[in-house]
Amino acid sequence: MTAIISWICFCALLSGIRASQHLKKDGFQNTLGHLRPRTSSEVQEKTVKDLIERLLGKDLVNLFDVHVDPDLGPSEKDTFQIKKNDLGVIEIRGTSGVTVAWGLHYYLKNYCNVHISWDGNQIELPRTLPDVRVTITSNDRFRYYQNVCTLGYSSVWWQWDQWEQNLDWMALNGINLALAFIGQEVIWERVYLELNLTKDEIDEHFGGPAFLPWSRMGNIRGFGGPLTDHWNYKSLRLQHRILQRMRGLGIIPVLPAFAGHVPRAFAKLFPNAKMTKIDSWNKFEDKFCCPYLLDPMDELFQTVGEMFLRAYIEEFGTDHIYNCDTFNENEPGSSELTYLGNISRSIFSVMNSVDPQAIWLMQGWLFVHELTFWTEPRVKTFLTSVPIGKMIVLDLQSEQFPQYGRLKSYYGQPFIWCMLHNFGGTLGMFGSAEIVNKQVFEGRNMAGSTMIGTGLTPEGINQNYVIYELMNEMAYRRDPVDLDLWFGNYAIRRYGAWNEYAIKAWKNLGKSIYNFVGLQRIRGKYVVTRRPSLKLSLWTWYDREKFFNTWNTFMMARFGRCNSTLYKHDVVDLTRQALQLIADQIYIDVIDSFNQKNLITLRSHSTLMLELFDDLEMILASSKDFLLGNWLEAAKAMAEIGNLKEIKFYEYNARNQITLWGPNGEIRDYANKQWSGVIVDYFKPRWKIFLDALDDTLSKKIKFNVTEINEKIFREVEEPFTKSNKIYSNQPKGDSIEIAMEMISKWYKPNQMKIRGLRISSRV
């Protein structure tokens, strides 16, 4: 009897927790309920129909009948229904255009074995479309996409055709809330001119195109700039097209608002205004760092903020949700609770005075990056100074450093569970599938949870697509998936056919390289892409021998039927990863030889290292997706036709961002790319200088001077690369499969379980 009573009490308690949870989430309806598509159902239906035609072609578009019904399914969730009618047409109904597109993708993926990704599509429909009758309702209100940095590391050079593909992808994956930050510098220039700043004063504030995200957040100023009139004109037109398409699909755009950062010229123009100079970020020199932060209690803060937001809305309209990040890797000038509360209150006050329906969406990166500063009382004050439900927090890296538990579900403010995953757009196979598969549900179902969505917030895209596809499914799945089965099915969809070797390889990857659990910050930090040093730390979270076996297994899939485009892409990616791992091992042998003063073995391993760079260059050059030429040509294409000065301006931005990241290498290699062209003209020459210096130290018995070597690397390789105008091909060269097989034959002996001429070291 006691056990029964205890069970009844537990159930009552659980019921009370859930009821409280529902009440809390239901309370957001009053403040978030207006965040809905602005366009009519008819417009959304037409926009989705056009998307289907772009995706499948004119001959197949009529096989799908789409309808938008905002009243379908429960409120505050999105629902789509799919059924095949008597005429053989697939009918898709959804609560919005984006939900209908989501339903289309769900059908193509789960019933037709179709794969749609950043890397390319595998769309081979069966002759007769499979029967279906299914209803899917989202777990949450929102599916969010983008990081403020994505607009620098990935989409900075996109023109409309690439944006259109990206927006189609967003809709097909159910993204209904997305950042729309293009063109804001045009509006800021108008505001600053109205405030009597000169053009020169404005130009020294805005960073160049590849560095605008950090200029917007007050981290730097002026570096890579100034922006040209042509850039501003194109940005303005592009933003109008992006917003029109987003709204046509039913995607809610998140627009920019005033975060408080202003040009240095404000100190002269408004000498009585209270403002503080922001500290240097990543040791940028004064010429390129430290704009001012207006004190939120100063009336100028409200004036400037309202001027900008009114001008922005007048130009682009509004969907009532705005992003600004005042303290992105910039610590507040005071830790006083009153000060912190006034800042957030003032930021929101600007939004609310211009738009009474305003919602502030904030990236929660500050709570991760400045963990010691943002104690619970400070975070609570900062967040709750904004009315509950009038702010949405992006828990930016929930898969590794979630803050919603520590911060009590953000003290009542709704939050979105986000997977950050990538930093700087670097390449390297990586993922946390097990965490994504479990902790999204835990975040949603914990007592008192204010979670209202899932999100993708990578700094850079076009890598590790598999982990993003898994994360997107968490928006509608009711329970965790069987990961082994899921990775196997992923291989079948991606290549369009059952292939035992591809399935086995992907299952192995799912259990190893895509199963990272830990707190290490390692993304992009590989020997081949780092500036040479005697003290590079190497570490992997998976069994290296098993990865080499997986590489070999994957190459066996070439004998079976599979989508050649996507298979070849993955051949290059796995071979790139394998060579990267081999370089780690060679590095250990180089350092051991040097420390043991063994010149013969040092020269042998140095030769191997330089050979490996040549092989890495060869495999990368065989794929259109791994070419420096694409990045540079896209940058130069943004220039006004025939304007050589502007072409060089964009090319410098593009080259510097992926190498030095600053005039003197302030964030060197943070956004490095394993691309053909970068390998041969940037990474390899740095290692050649370093290896030659090691050789000279032993053969000539001279001192190893780290400072001199680094200065030589900067002077002869790094800085010249950023200023070069060398043209690189944007066309692939060679057969990826043949080259990869040559690499396996050369470097790996699967039957001997070892790397050519090297031992597998436990130190890696």
Short mmCIF file of C-alpha atoms in Angstrom, two decimals, residues 194-658:
data_model
loop_
_atom_site.label_atom_id
_atom_site.label_comp_id
_atom_site.label_asym_id
_atom_site.label_seq_id
_atom_site.Cartn_x
_atom_site.Cartn_y
_atom_site.Cartn_z
CA GLU A 194 22.27 62.18 -40.63
CA LEU A 195 24.19 62.43 -37.34
CA ASN A 196 26.86 64.47 -39.18
CA LEU A 197 29.62 61.86 -39.39
CA THR A 198 31.77 62.26 -42.48
CA LYS A 199 32.21 59.53 -45.08
CA ASP A 200 35.81 59.03 -43.92
CA GLU A 201 34.70 58.59 -40.31
CA ILE A 202 32.16 55.99 -41.41
CA ASP A 203 34.67 54.18 -43.63
CA GLU A 204 37.13 53.74 -40.79
CA HIS A 205 34.41 52.03 -38.75
CA PHE A 206 33.05 49.31 -41.05
CA GLY A 207 35.22 46.25 -41.65
CA GLY A 208 35.67 44.65 -45.05
CA PRO A 209 33.08 42.16 -46.38
CA ALA A 210 34.83 39.08 -44.96
CA PHE A 211 35.01 40.69 -41.51
CA LEU A 212 31.62 42.37 -41.19
CA PRO A 213 30.21 40.02 -38.52
CA TRP A 214 32.89 41.11 -36.06
CA SER A 215 32.54 44.76 -37.02
CA ARG A 216 28.81 44.46 -36.25
CA MET A 217 29.51 43.01 -32.80
CA GLY A 218 32.07 45.64 -31.83
CA ASN A 219 35.07 43.28 -31.91
CA ILE A 220 37.00 45.15 -34.60
CA ARG A 221 36.63 48.23 -36.76
CA GLY A 222 37.84 49.10 -40.21
CA PHE A 223 39.98 46.05 -40.95
CA GLY A 224 39.60 44.89 -44.54
CA GLY A 225 37.55 47.99 -45.42
CA PRO A 226 36.28 50.39 -46.45
CA LEU A 227 33.11 49.12 -48.09
CA THR A 228 32.51 50.35 -51.62
CA ASP A 229 29.37 52.00 -52.96
CA HIS A 230 29.00 49.05 -55.32
CA TRP A 231 29.08 46.60 -52.39
CA ASN A 232 26.41 48.59 -50.58
CA TYR A 233 24.22 48.75 -53.69
CA LYS A 234 24.45 44.99 -54.27
CA SER A 235 23.83 44.24 -50.59
CA LEU A 236 20.70 46.36 -50.56
CA ARG A 237 19.25 44.63 -53.61
CA LEU A 238 20.24 41.20 -52.34
CA GLN A 239 18.60 41.70 -48.94
CA HIS A 240 15.33 42.72 -50.60
CA ARG A 241 15.34 39.50 -52.65
CA ILE A 242 16.27 37.35 -49.63
CA LEU A 243 13.50 38.84 -47.51
CA GLN A 244 10.94 38.54 -50.27
CA ARG A 245 11.75 34.84 -50.70
CA MET A 246 11.90 34.15 -46.96
CA ARG A 247 8.51 35.75 -46.45
CA GLY A 248 7.11 34.02 -49.52
CA LEU A 249 8.12 30.65 -48.05
CA GLY A 250 6.83 31.54 -44.61
CA ILE A 251 10.27 31.78 -43.02
CA ILE A 252 10.44 34.48 -40.33
CA PRO A 253 13.53 36.68 -40.86
CA VAL A 254 15.51 37.86 -37.83
CA LEU A 255 16.62 41.45 -38.49
CA PRO A 256 19.42 43.47 -36.86
CA ALA A 257 18.95 45.98 -34.03
CA PHE A 258 21.22 48.43 -32.20
CA ALA A 259 23.66 46.75 -29.79
CA GLY A 260 25.34 49.98 -28.64
CA HIS A 261 28.60 49.93 -30.63
CA VAL A 262 29.41 53.19 -32.41
CA PRO A 263 32.32 54.69 -34.43
CA ARG A 264 35.20 56.45 -32.70
CA ALA A 265 34.00 59.73 -34.24
CA PHE A 266 31.11 59.79 -31.74
CA ALA A 267 33.52 60.92 -29.02
CA LYS A 268 34.23 64.10 -30.97
CA LEU A 269 30.69 64.72 -32.19
CA PHE A 270 29.00 64.02 -28.86
CA PRO A 271 31.54 65.00 -26.19
CA ASN A 272 28.92 65.03 -23.43
CA ALA A 273 27.61 61.53 -24.15
CA LYS A 274 28.75 58.76 -21.86
CA MET A 275 30.58 55.98 -23.67
CA THR A 276 33.41 53.55 -23.02
CA LYS A 277 36.16 52.31 -25.29
CA ILE A 278 35.88 48.56 -25.84
CA ASP A 279 38.98 46.52 -24.97
CA SER A 280 41.17 45.11 -27.72
CA TRP A 281 39.86 41.83 -29.12
CA ASN A 282 42.46 39.14 -29.92
CA LYS A 283 45.26 41.74 -29.65
CA PHE A 284 44.18 43.78 -32.69
CA GLU A 285 46.15 47.02 -32.80
CA ASP A 286 44.41 50.32 -32.06
CA LYS A 287 43.93 51.13 -35.74
CA PHE A 288 41.57 48.19 -36.10
CA CYS A 289 40.14 47.63 -32.64
CA CYS A 290 38.12 49.18 -29.90
CA PRO A 291 35.05 51.10 -31.08
CA TYR A 292 32.98 52.83 -28.41
CA LEU A 293 30.03 51.41 -26.51
CA LEU A 294 27.36 53.96 -25.73
CA ASP A 295 26.16 53.84 -22.16
CA PRO A 296 22.62 52.46 -22.26
CA MET A 297 21.44 55.10 -19.79
CA ASP A 298 22.58 57.94 -22.04
CA GLU A 299 19.73 59.42 -24.07
CA LEU A 300 21.92 59.19 -27.20
CA PHE A 301 21.69 55.40 -26.95
CA GLN A 302 17.93 55.54 -27.39
CA THR A 303 18.17 58.16 -30.15
CA VAL A 304 20.69 56.25 -32.26
CA GLY A 305 18.98 52.91 -31.74
CA GLU A 306 15.59 54.24 -32.76
CA MET A 307 16.99 56.05 -35.79
CA PHE A 308 18.56 52.85 -37.08
CA LEU A 309 15.61 50.57 -36.47
CA ARG A 310 13.10 53.00 -37.99
CA ALA A 311 15.28 53.43 -41.06
CA TYR A 312 15.78 49.67 -41.37
CA ILE A 313 12.07 48.90 -41.09
CA GLU A 314 11.25 51.68 -43.55
CA GLU A 315 13.57 50.03 -46.08
CA PHE A 316 12.89 46.35 -45.44
CA GLY A 317 9.74 46.02 -43.35
CA THR A 318 9.71 43.91 -40.20
CA ASP A 319 8.67 40.52 -38.85
CA HIS A 320 9.05 41.75 -35.25
CA ILE A 321 12.10 39.78 -34.17
CA TYR A 322 15.56 41.34 -33.88
CA ASN A 323 19.05 40.16 -33.03
CA CYS A 324 21.84 42.08 -31.36
CA ASP A 325 24.82 40.88 -29.35
CA THR A 326 26.36 43.62 -27.23
CA PHE A 327 28.90 41.47 -25.41
CA ASN A 328 30.16 38.95 -27.94
CA GLU A 329 33.62 38.20 -26.52
CA ASN A 330 33.61 41.69 -25.00
CA GLU A 331 33.22 41.80 -21.25
CA PRO A 332 30.88 44.49 -19.82
CA GLY A 333 32.54 47.52 -18.27
CA SER A 334 30.89 46.85 -14.93
CA SER A 335 29.73 43.79 -13.05
CA GLU A 336 27.17 45.74 -11.04
CA LEU A 337 23.73 44.17 -11.33
CA THR A 338 22.07 47.55 -11.82
CA TYR A 339 24.34 48.31 -14.77
CA LEU A 340 23.73 44.94 -16.41
CA GLY A 341 19.99 45.26 -15.95
CA ASN A 342 20.00 48.77 -17.42
CA ILE A 343 21.88 47.59 -20.51
CA SER A 344 19.43 44.85 -21.45
CA ARG A 345 16.47 47.03 -20.50
CA SER A 346 17.73 49.84 -22.72
CA ILE A 347 18.47 47.57 -25.69
CA PHE A 348 14.97 46.16 -25.55
CA SER A 349 13.46 49.60 -24.93
CA VAL A 350 14.83 50.77 -28.28
CA MET A 351 13.21 47.84 -30.06
CA ASN A 352 9.95 48.18 -28.17
CA SER A 353 9.62 51.94 -28.73
CA VAL A 354 9.89 51.44 -32.50
CA ASP A 355 8.00 48.15 -32.67
CA PRO A 356 5.68 47.36 -29.70
CA GLN A 357 5.58 43.72 -30.88
CA ALA A 358 9.37 43.41 -30.82
CA ILE A 359 11.10 40.22 -29.68
CA TRP A 360 14.83 40.28 -28.92
CA LEU A 361 16.73 37.19 -30.06
CA MET A 362 20.18 36.95 -28.49
CA GLN A 363 23.05 34.54 -29.04
CA GLY A 364 24.01 33.02 -25.70
CA TRP A 365 27.70 32.74 -26.60
CA LEU A 366 28.68 35.33 -23.99
CA PHE A 367 27.55 32.97 -21.21
CA VAL A 368 29.93 30.30 -22.55
CA HIS A 369 32.90 32.44 -23.56
CA GLU A 370 32.96 34.59 -20.39
CA LEU A 371 31.83 31.92 -17.95
CA THR A 372 33.57 33.43 -14.92
CA PHE A 373 32.01 36.85 -15.50
CA TRP A 374 28.48 35.70 -16.23
CA THR A 375 27.57 34.28 -12.84
CA GLU A 376 24.02 33.19 -12.20
CA PRO A 377 22.94 36.44 -10.46
CA ARG A 378 24.37 38.55 -13.31
CA VAL A 379 22.77 36.43 -16.01
CA LYS A 380 19.45 36.45 -14.17
CA THR A 381 19.49 40.23 -13.86
CA PHE A 382 20.50 40.72 -17.48
CA LEU A 383 17.80 38.41 -18.82
CA THR A 384 14.89 39.21 -16.53
CA SER A 385 15.24 42.97 -17.04
CA VAL A 386 13.44 42.23 -20.31
CA PRO A 387 9.79 41.12 -19.94
CA ILE A 388 9.50 37.33 -19.91
CA GLY A 389 8.69 36.08 -23.38
CA LYS A 390 10.03 39.20 -25.07
CA MET A 391 13.46 37.64 -25.46
CA ILE A 392 14.60 34.37 -27.03
CA VAL A 393 18.04 33.03 -26.10
CA LEU A 394 19.99 30.87 -28.51
CA ASP A 395 21.76 28.29 -26.34
CA LEU A 396 24.47 28.45 -28.94
CA GLN A 397 26.52 25.29 -28.33
CA SER A 398 24.12 22.96 -26.57
CA GLU A 399 25.91 19.85 -27.82
CA GLN A 400 29.07 20.67 -25.88
CA PHE A 401 28.59 23.57 -23.47
CA PRO A 402 24.84 23.83 -22.74
CA GLN A 403 23.92 26.65 -20.39
CA TYR A 404 20.17 26.14 -20.02
CA GLY A 405 20.66 23.78 -17.05
CA ARG A 406 23.11 26.01 -15.18
CA LEU A 407 20.98 29.06 -15.86
CA LYS A 408 17.64 27.53 -14.84
CA SER A 409 16.13 27.55 -18.34
CA TYR A 410 17.28 31.16 -18.66
CA TYR A 411 15.19 32.19 -15.70
CA GLY A 412 11.96 31.93 -17.63
CA GLN A 413 13.02 33.34 -20.98
CA PRO A 414 12.38 30.94 -23.87
CA PHE A 415 15.46 29.34 -25.43
CA ILE A 416 16.40 27.35 -28.52
CA TRP A 417 18.60 24.23 -28.27
CA CYS A 418 21.34 24.85 -30.86
CA MET A 419 24.12 22.76 -32.35
CA LEU A 420 27.12 24.97 -33.14
CA HIS A 421 29.49 22.18 -34.24
CA ASN A 422 31.83 24.18 -36.49
CA PHE A 423 34.20 27.08 -35.87
CA GLY A 424 35.61 29.20 -38.67
CA GLY A 425 34.29 26.97 -41.44
CA THR A 426 37.29 24.66 -40.98
CA LEU A 427 37.31 21.19 -42.53
CA GLY A 428 37.81 18.04 -40.53
CA MET A 429 35.42 15.17 -39.86
CA PHE A 430 33.74 15.69 -36.51
CA GLY A 431 30.42 15.30 -34.73
CA SER A 432 28.61 14.41 -31.51
CA ALA A 433 25.80 12.18 -32.77
CA GLU A 434 25.08 10.47 -29.45
CA ILE A 435 24.74 13.79 -27.62
CA VAL A 436 22.48 15.28 -30.28
CA ASN A 437 20.38 12.10 -30.27
CA LYS A 438 19.71 12.28 -26.53
CA GLN A 439 20.20 15.71 -25.06
CA VAL A 440 17.78 17.56 -27.33
CA PHE A 441 15.01 15.48 -25.75
CA GLU A 442 16.42 16.02 -22.27
CA GLY A 443 16.52 19.78 -22.77
CA ARG A 444 12.94 19.78 -23.99
CA ASN A 445 11.55 17.53 -21.26
CA MET A 446 13.42 18.71 -18.16
CA ALA A 447 11.29 20.16 -15.38
CA GLY A 448 10.42 23.78 -16.02
CA SER A 449 11.95 23.78 -19.49
CA THR A 450 11.37 26.91 -21.58
CA MET A 451 12.78 25.32 -24.74
CA ILE A 452 10.80 26.44 -27.80
CA GLY A 453 12.94 25.20 -30.66
CA THR A 454 15.98 23.53 -32.14
CA GLY A 455 18.64 25.27 -34.19
CA LEU A 456 21.73 24.96 -36.34
CA THR A 457 24.29 27.65 -35.52
CA PRO A 458 27.57 26.70 -37.25
CA GLU A 459 30.12 29.42 -37.88
CA GLY A 460 30.71 27.85 -41.29
CA ILE A 461 28.83 25.33 -43.41
CA ASN A 462 29.71 22.92 -46.24
CA GLN A 463 31.31 20.27 -44.02
CA ASN A 464 30.15 17.19 -42.08
CA TYR A 465 26.67 17.29 -43.55
CA VAL A 466 25.67 14.03 -41.87
CA ILE A 467 25.60 15.57 -38.39
CA TYR A 468 23.40 18.45 -39.56
CA GLU A 469 20.92 16.06 -41.15
CA LEU A 470 20.68 14.16 -37.87
CA MET A 471 20.17 17.36 -35.90
CA ASN A 472 17.41 18.53 -38.24
CA GLU A 473 15.45 15.35 -37.54
CA MET A 474 15.36 16.15 -33.84
CA ALA A 475 12.73 18.79 -34.67
CA TYR A 476 10.07 16.15 -35.32
CA ARG A 477 11.28 12.84 -33.89
CA ARG A 478 9.54 11.81 -30.69
CA ASP A 479 12.33 9.53 -29.47
CA PRO A 480 16.07 9.06 -30.07
CA VAL A 481 16.96 7.06 -33.16
CA ASP A 482 18.92 3.83 -33.47
CA LEU A 483 22.15 5.50 -34.60
CA ASP A 484 23.65 2.39 -36.16
CA LEU A 485 20.56 1.93 -38.32
CA TRP A 486 20.35 5.66 -39.00
CA PHE A 487 23.93 5.95 -40.31
CA GLY A 488 23.38 2.92 -42.52
CA ASN A 489 20.22 4.43 -44.00
CA TYR A 490 22.04 7.70 -44.50
CA ALA A 491 24.54 5.91 -46.76
CA ILE A 492 21.71 4.34 -48.78
CA ARG A 493 19.99 7.69 -49.35
CA ARG A 494 23.16 9.61 -50.03
CA TYR A 495 24.35 7.27 -52.76
CA GLY A 496 20.93 6.20 -54.03
CA ALA A 497 21.47 2.47 -53.59
CA TRP A 498 22.24 -0.25 -51.07
CA ASN A 499 26.00 -0.76 -50.91
CA GLU A 500 27.37 -2.98 -48.15
CA TYR A 501 30.77 -1.28 -48.03
CA ALA A 502 29.34 2.24 -47.91
CA ILE A 503 26.88 1.21 -45.19
CA LYS A 504 29.60 -0.50 -43.14
CA ALA A 505 31.89 2.52 -43.48
CA TRP A 506 29.23 5.01 -42.39
CA LYS A 507 28.22 2.85 -39.44
CA ASN A 508 31.86 2.79 -38.37
CA LEU A 509 32.09 6.56 -38.73
CA GLY A 510 28.95 6.96 -36.64
CA LYS A 511 30.51 4.96 -33.82
CA SER A 512 33.88 6.71 -33.96
CA ILE A 513 34.63 10.05 -35.56
CA TYR A 514 31.02 11.22 -35.26
CA ASN A 515 30.70 10.18 -31.63
CA PHE A 516 32.75 12.81 -29.83
CA VAL A 517 31.93 13.39 -26.17
CA GLY A 518 34.08 15.81 -24.22
CA LEU A 519 35.06 19.38 -23.44
CA GLN A 520 38.15 19.75 -25.64
CA ARG A 521 38.13 22.63 -28.13
CA ILE A 522 39.92 21.04 -31.04
CA ARG A 523 38.10 21.91 -34.26
CA GLY A 524 40.45 22.85 -37.09
CA LYS A 525 43.62 22.31 -35.06
CA TYR A 526 45.49 19.82 -37.21
CA VAL A 527 49.20 19.61 -38.03
CA VAL A 528 48.77 20.28 -41.75
CA THR A 529 46.87 23.52 -41.15
CA ARG A 530 48.76 24.90 -38.17
CA ARG A 531 51.82 27.10 -38.16
CA PRO A 532 54.78 24.76 -37.52
CA SER A 533 56.16 24.52 -34.02
CA LEU A 534 58.11 22.14 -31.82
CA LYS A 535 55.23 22.09 -29.34
CA LEU A 536 52.08 21.22 -31.29
CA SER A 537 49.73 19.14 -29.16
CA LEU A 538 47.99 16.30 -30.99
CA TRP A 539 44.94 14.37 -29.90
CA THR A 540 42.10 12.35 -31.38
CA TRP A 541 38.92 11.05 -29.75
CA TYR A 542 38.66 7.96 -31.97
CA ASP A 543 40.75 4.91 -32.84
CA ARG A 544 43.08 5.92 -35.66
CA GLU A 545 43.69 2.37 -36.88
CA LYS A 546 39.95 1.78 -37.16
CA PHE A 547 39.59 4.98 -39.13
CA PHE A 548 42.19 3.82 -41.66
CA ASN A 549 40.33 0.52 -41.97
CA THR A 550 37.11 2.47 -42.54
CA TRP A 551 38.83 4.50 -45.24
CA ASN A 552 39.85 1.27 -46.95
CA THR A 553 36.35 -0.18 -46.56
CA PHE A 554 34.76 2.92 -48.02
CA MET A 555 36.96 2.68 -51.10
CA MET A 556 35.59 -0.83 -51.69
CA ALA A 557 32.18 0.77 -52.32
CA ARG A 558 33.47 1.96 -55.69
CA PHE A 559 32.62 -1.45 -57.13
CA GLY A 560 28.93 -1.09 -56.34
CA ARG A 561 26.16 1.21 -57.54
CA CYS A 562 26.16 4.65 -55.93
CA ASN A 563 25.67 8.30 -56.77
CA SER A 564 29.02 9.15 -58.31
CA THR A 565 29.00 12.86 -57.45
CA LEU A 566 28.36 12.45 -53.73
CA TYR A 567 30.48 9.31 -53.45
CA LYS A 568 33.45 11.08 -55.03
CA HIS A 569 32.94 14.05 -52.70
CA ASP A 570 33.15 11.71 -49.73
CA VAL A 571 36.12 9.84 -51.18
CA VAL A 572 37.99 13.14 -51.18
CA ASP A 573 36.83 14.03 -47.66
CA LEU A 574 37.84 10.68 -46.13
CA THR A 575 41.16 10.68 -47.97
CA ARG A 576 41.79 14.24 -46.81
CA GLN A 577 41.06 13.17 -43.24
CA ALA A 578 43.34 10.13 -43.54
CA LEU A 579 46.27 12.16 -44.90
CA GLN A 580 45.70 14.70 -42.15
CA LEU A 581 46.03 11.92 -39.56
CA ILE A 582 49.14 10.56 -41.23
CA ALA A 583 50.67 14.04 -41.07
CA ASP A 584 50.11 14.00 -37.31
CA GLN A 585 52.14 10.81 -37.07
CA ILE A 586 54.92 12.09 -39.32
CA TYR A 587 55.12 15.22 -37.15
CA ILE A 588 55.78 13.10 -34.05
CA ASP A 589 58.56 11.26 -35.85
CA VAL A 590 60.06 14.55 -37.06
CA ILE A 591 60.15 15.96 -33.54
CA ASP A 592 61.50 12.73 -32.05
CA SER A 593 64.28 12.64 -34.67
CA PHE A 594 65.16 16.26 -33.97
CA ASN A 595 65.20 15.79 -30.20
CA GLN A 596 67.41 12.72 -30.61
CA LYS A 597 69.66 14.70 -32.97
CA ASN A 598 69.29 12.01 -35.63
CA LEU A 599 69.79 13.91 -38.88
CA ILE A 600 69.25 10.86 -41.13
CA THR A 601 65.80 10.02 -39.77
CA LEU A 602 64.91 13.72 -39.56
CA ARG A 603 65.55 14.12 -43.28
CA SER A 604 63.63 10.95 -44.06
CA HIS A 605 60.55 12.07 -42.14
CA SER A 606 60.82 15.63 -43.45
CA THR A 607 60.73 14.26 -46.99
CA LEU A 608 57.63 12.23 -46.09
CA MET A 609 55.92 15.32 -44.68
CA LEU A 610 56.48 17.37 -47.84
CA GLU A 611 55.39 14.42 -50.00
CA LEU A 612 52.20 14.21 -48.01
CA PHE A 613 51.39 17.87 -48.72
CA ASP A 614 51.78 17.14 -52.43
CA ASP A 615 49.42 14.19 -52.16
CA LEU A 616 46.91 16.19 -50.16
CA GLU A 617 47.00 18.88 -52.83
CA MET A 618 46.39 16.25 -55.52
CA ILE A 619 43.32 14.66 -53.90
CA LEU A 620 41.76 18.03 -53.04
CA ALA A 621 42.29 19.29 -56.60
CA SER A 622 40.15 16.42 -57.91
CA SER A 623 36.91 17.80 -56.43
CA LYS A 624 35.11 21.05 -57.20
CA ASP A 625 34.17 21.29 -53.51
CA PHE A 626 37.77 21.62 -52.27
CA LEU A 627 39.21 24.35 -54.51
CA LEU A 628 40.59 27.71 -53.42
CA GLY A 629 39.71 28.98 -56.89
CA ASN A 630 35.98 28.82 -56.11
CA TRP A 631 36.35 31.04 -53.03
CA LEU A 632 38.52 33.61 -54.77
CA GLU A 633 36.47 33.74 -57.96
CA ALA A 634 33.28 34.20 -55.97
CA ALA A 635 34.90 37.09 -54.09
CA LYS A 636 36.15 38.80 -57.23
CA ALA A 637 32.78 38.34 -58.94
CA MET A 638 31.27 40.72 -56.37
CA ALA A 639 33.23 43.61 -57.87
CA GLU A 640 31.92 46.06 -60.43
CA ILE A 641 32.86 44.79 -63.89
CA GLY A 642 36.27 46.09 -64.91
CA ASN A 643 37.03 47.66 -61.51
CA LEU A 644 40.48 46.18 -60.81
CA LYS A 645 40.86 48.02 -57.50
CA GLU A 646 37.64 46.51 -56.19
CA ILE A 647 38.59 43.05 -57.45
CA LYS A 648 41.88 43.20 -55.51
CA PHE A 649 40.02 44.53 -52.47
CA TYR A 650 37.69 41.52 -52.34
CA GLU A 651 40.47 39.06 -53.09
CA TYR A 652 42.53 40.38 -50.16
CA ASN A 653 39.52 39.95 -47.85
CA ALA A 654 39.01 36.40 -49.07
CA ARG A 655 42.68 35.40 -48.75
CA ASN A 656 43.30 37.05 -45.40
CA GLN A 657 40.27 35.56 -43.68
CA ILE A 658 41.32 31.95 -44.34
#
